[in-house]
């Protein structure tokens, strides 16, 4: 499984740092939704789902967390610990977020609005779904 982790351009000067993200330029899709998680309690795992169509970029803009990616055949763990790093998660990838630092703010840029119908929240259903795709 190919893991796509972007290192966004940082505009730094004596005042500090700035990262700017433009759709279809720095981000490989049109951004229709932005959401973020913060105040995540210790030892909490979130996610546990895949999407049928949605594409997302995860950016831990403060603190750190880990993301487990699973394409049904292979699993990979990616650490997000820099505010200029973005992890791309395509459709059909089961994902879990965990090991959130107490100060973690996980920002997500998404290619579409929130549709519960796009979620696959059952792992067996996920395996069936991807096996029927190919
Ligand atoms: P949930 O899907 O449980 O988060 P995760 O699976 O990533 O841990 O989402 C928590 C709640 O927030 C749930 O009631 C649905 C709601 N929600 C929205 O209303 N819009 C959104 O864009 C997202 C991601 C969640």
GROMACS .gro file of C-alpha atoms and ligand atoms in nm, residues 33-35 37 45-49 56 95 97 112-116 119 121, ligand 1:
model
   44
   33UNK     CA    1  -1.572   2.026   0.412
   34UNK     CA    2  -1.331   2.094   0.695
   35UNK     CA    3  -1.359   1.939   1.040
   37UNK     CA    4  -1.087   1.690   1.647
   45UNK     CA    5  -0.919   0.538   1.922
   46UNK     CA    6  -1.142   0.710   1.666
   47UNK     CA    7  -1.243   0.638   1.311
   48UNK     CA    8  -1.294   0.263   1.256
   49UNK     CA    9  -1.450   0.317   0.918
   56UNK     CA   10  -0.943   1.325   0.285
   95UNK     CA   11  -0.863   0.396   0.912
   97UNK     CA   12  -0.669   0.742   1.468
  112UNK     CA   13  -1.740   1.609   0.002
  113UNK     CA   14  -2.008   1.697   0.253
  114UNK     CA   15  -2.095   1.464   0.540
  115UNK     CA   16  -2.305   1.176   0.412
  116UNK     CA   17  -2.355   0.885   0.649
  119UNK     CA   18  -1.945   0.538   0.550
  121UNK     CA   19  -1.851   0.121   0.968
  135LIG     P1   20  -1.778   1.012   1.409
  135LIG     O1   21  -1.810   0.965   1.271
  135LIG     O2   22  -1.817   0.926   1.525
  135LIG     O3   23  -1.623   1.039   1.419
  135LIG     P2   24  -1.505   0.932   1.399
  135LIG     O4   25  -1.567   0.808   1.340
  135LIG     O5   26  -1.411   0.996   1.302
  135LIG     O6   27  -1.441   0.908   1.529
  135LIG     O7   28  -1.839   1.157   1.426
  135LIG     C1   29  -1.878   1.210   1.552
  135LIG     C2   30  -2.007   1.290   1.537
  135LIG     O8   31  -1.987   1.403   1.453
  135LIG     C3   32  -2.117   1.207   1.476
  135LIG     O9   33  -2.237   1.237   1.546
  135LIG     C4   34  -2.129   1.259   1.335
  135LIG     C5   35  -2.081   1.403   1.347
  135LIG     N1   36  -2.013   1.455   1.226
  135LIG     C6   37  -2.075   1.553   1.152
  135LIG    O10   38  -2.188   1.597   1.183
  135LIG     N2   39  -2.013   1.602   1.041
  135LIG     C7   40  -1.891   1.558   1.004
  135LIG    O11   41  -1.834   1.607   0.905
  135LIG     C8   42  -1.826   1.455   1.082
  135LIG     C9   43  -1.691   1.401   1.043
  135LIG    C10   44  -1.892   1.406   1.192
   0.00000   0.00000   0.00000
